Amino acid sequence: LAAAWRAWDESMAKHLRGTFVVAVWDGSKRRGIIAVDQLGTQAVYYRRQGDGLLFATELDGLLPLLDRRPEPDPVRLAHWLSFTDPPPGGTLYAGIERLPGGTYLRLGDGRAELVPYWPAPFTGSGATSREEAAAELRHRLDQAVGRSLRADSAEAGLMLSGGLDSATVASLAATRLGRERLRTYSATFPGAPSADESGLIETLTERYGLVPFNLAVLRGSAAVGSI
């Protein structure tokens, strides 16, 4: 990371790959960055307080640093209750922001400026057939799964739902690693049929011969878990 900072300065984030959170501070220049991966898979929560900036990768890590617990953000709370998408960034706490994917905070001169670095400008695409596009997509997905698997791993774990995305990853990972070495982990909701995907999960694990671990959620509060 130090070498990347020396080579690319604050634009280093666009050269990084995978899932990451990175904080770099150059003491000699009195500036730096806090960045997250392109999709924002990892989180950075932050709040400006006085002349400083407080940040953490978990809300539970940030809240104790504040001089007081913030009030709820009424706009985001309304979105959360109505199952609609809020604006990017932000949390259910007023004044606490989450760094959106593909962005970084530029630190220096007593300021923290939000800077997007991804996606790159679209340069167009060549004509291709449906079959060629499908083959290319599978190849790219297989490469991505391969980067996440270590060849010397005795086992690997996968969060599995009944959806297309995790099912695709499961099939590719099982092919690469071997079915007996891939473990799947799923949350099921027996008391909420509209949210429960137990049947689909069972179909997937049986189809690929995987070893499943299912956690049945019988009660609890999604609101408490969100804050």
PDB file of N, CA, C and O in Angstrom, residues 160-164 167 196-207:
ATOM      1  N   LEU A 160     -25.249 -18.835   1.220  1.00  0.00           N
ATOM      2  CA  LEU A 160     -26.129 -19.303   0.161  1.00  0.00           C
ATOM      3  C   LEU A 160     -27.572 -18.917   0.436  1.00  0.00           C
ATOM      4  O   LEU A 160     -28.112 -19.225   1.498  1.00  0.00           O
ATOM      5  N   SER A 161     -28.185 -18.252  -0.521  1.00  0.00           N
ATOM      6  CA  SER A 161     -29.623 -17.994  -0.479  1.00  0.00           C
ATOM      7  C   SER A 161     -30.267 -18.817  -1.584  1.00  0.00           C
ATOM      8  O   SER A 161     -29.634 -19.680  -2.180  1.00  0.00           O
ATOM      9  N   GLY A 162     -31.513 -18.532  -1.876  1.00  0.00           N
ATOM     10  CA  GLY A 162     -32.166 -19.234  -2.968  1.00  0.00           C
ATOM     11  C   GLY A 162     -32.071 -18.497  -4.284  1.00  0.00           C
ATOM     12  O   GLY A 162     -32.716 -18.883  -5.265  1.00  0.00           O
ATOM     13  N   GLY A 163     -31.256 -17.444  -4.328  1.00  0.00           N
ATOM     14  CA  GLY A 163     -31.181 -16.592  -5.506  1.00  0.00           C
ATOM     15  C   GLY A 163     -30.186 -17.059  -6.541  1.00  0.00           C
ATOM     16  O   GLY A 163     -29.370 -17.959  -6.319  1.00  0.00           O
ATOM     17  N   LEU A 164     -30.229 -16.398  -7.688  1.00  0.00           N
ATOM     18  CA  LEU A 164     -29.381 -16.764  -8.822  1.00  0.00           C
ATOM     19  C   LEU A 164     -27.911 -16.471  -8.555  1.00  0.00           C
ATOM     20  O   LEU A 164     -27.034 -17.238  -8.968  1.00  0.00           O
ATOM     21  N   ALA A 167     -26.298 -19.013  -6.121  1.00  0.00           N
ATOM     22  CA  ALA A 167     -26.360 -20.321  -6.773  1.00  0.00           C
ATOM     23  C   ALA A 167     -25.284 -20.442  -7.850  1.00  0.00           C
ATOM     24  O   ALA A 167     -24.650 -21.496  -8.002  1.00  0.00           O
ATOM     25  N   ASP A 196     -38.887 -16.657   3.362  1.00  0.00           N
ATOM     26  CA  ASP A 196     -38.168 -17.916   3.541  1.00  0.00           C
ATOM     27  C   ASP A 196     -37.824 -18.555   2.196  1.00  0.00           C
ATOM     28  O   ASP A 196     -38.670 -18.673   1.314  1.00  0.00           O
ATOM     29  N   GLU A 197     -36.565 -18.988   2.057  1.00  0.00           N
ATOM     30  CA  GLU A 197     -36.111 -19.617   0.816  1.00  0.00           C
ATOM     31  C   GLU A 197     -35.592 -21.025   1.074  1.00  0.00           C
ATOM     32  O   GLU A 197     -34.751 -21.529   0.346  1.00  0.00           O
ATOM     33  N   SER A 198     -36.132 -21.662   2.123  1.00  0.00           N
ATOM     34  CA  SER A 198     -35.655 -22.995   2.508  1.00  0.00           C
ATOM     35  C   SER A 198     -35.756 -23.996   1.369  1.00  0.00           C
ATOM     36  O   SER A 198     -34.830 -24.794   1.141  1.00  0.00           O
ATOM     37  N   GLY A 199     -36.879 -23.985   0.653  1.00  0.00           N
ATOM     38  CA  GLY A 199     -37.061 -24.941  -0.428  1.00  0.00           C
ATOM     39  C   GLY A 199     -36.040 -24.778  -1.533  1.00  0.00           C
ATOM     40  O   GLY A 199     -35.482 -25.764  -2.036  1.00  0.00           O
ATOM     41  N   LEU A 200     -35.779 -23.530  -1.925  1.00  0.00           N
ATOM     42  CA  LEU A 200     -34.788 -23.277  -2.972  1.00  0.00           C
ATOM     43  C   LEU A 200     -33.388 -23.653  -2.509  1.00  0.00           C
ATOM     44  O   LEU A 200     -32.590 -24.210  -3.285  1.00  0.00           O
ATOM     45  N   ILE A 201     -33.074 -23.352  -1.248  1.00  0.00           N
ATOM     46  CA  ILE A 201     -31.754 -23.688  -0.710  1.00  0.00           C
ATOM     47  C   ILE A 201     -31.560 -25.196  -0.695  1.00  0.00           C
ATOM     48  O   ILE A 201     -30.496 -25.711  -1.059  1.00  0.00           O
ATOM     49  N   GLU A 202     -32.596 -25.923  -0.274  1.00  0.00           N
ATOM     50  CA  GLU A 202     -32.513 -27.389  -0.254  1.00  0.00           C
ATOM     51  C   GLU A 202     -32.334 -27.951  -1.658  1.00  0.00           C
ATOM     52  O   GLU A 202     -31.527 -28.882  -1.876  1.00  0.00           O
ATOM     53  N   THR A 203     -33.044 -27.380  -2.626  1.00  0.00           N
ATOM     54  CA  THR A 203     -32.898 -27.829  -4.013  1.00  0.00           C
ATOM     55  C   THR A 203     -31.465 -27.615  -4.512  1.00  0.00           C
ATOM     56  O   THR A 203     -30.879 -28.500  -5.156  1.00  0.00           O
ATOM     57  N   LEU A 204     -30.892 -26.463  -4.198  1.00  0.00           N
ATOM     58  CA  LEU A 204     -29.535 -26.145  -4.655  1.00  0.00           C
ATOM     59  C   LEU A 204     -28.493 -27.064  -4.018  1.00  0.00           C
ATOM     60  O   LEU A 204     -27.622 -27.601  -4.710  1.00  0.00           O
ATOM     61  N   THR A 205     -28.583 -27.245  -2.698  1.00  0.00           N
ATOM     62  CA  THR A 205     -27.573 -28.066  -2.023  1.00  0.00           C
ATOM     63  C   THR A 205     -27.663 -29.525  -2.454  1.00  0.00           C
ATOM     64  O   THR A 205     -26.643 -30.205  -2.604  1.00  0.00           O
ATOM     65  N   GLU A 206     -28.882 -30.011  -2.692  1.00  0.00           N
ATOM     66  CA  GLU A 206     -29.031 -31.390  -3.171  1.00  0.00           C
ATOM     67  C   GLU A 206     -28.527 -31.522  -4.604  1.00  0.00           C
ATOM     68  O   GLU A 206     -27.888 -32.520  -4.959  1.00  0.00           O
ATOM     69  N   ARG A 207     -28.811 -30.511  -5.419  1.00  0.00           N
ATOM     70  CA  ARG A 207     -28.399 -30.559  -6.825  1.00  0.00           C
ATOM     71  C   ARG A 207     -26.883 -30.625  -6.949  1.00  0.00           C
ATOM     72  O   ARG A 207     -26.352 -31.376  -7.773  1.00  0.00           O
TER      73      ARG A 207
END
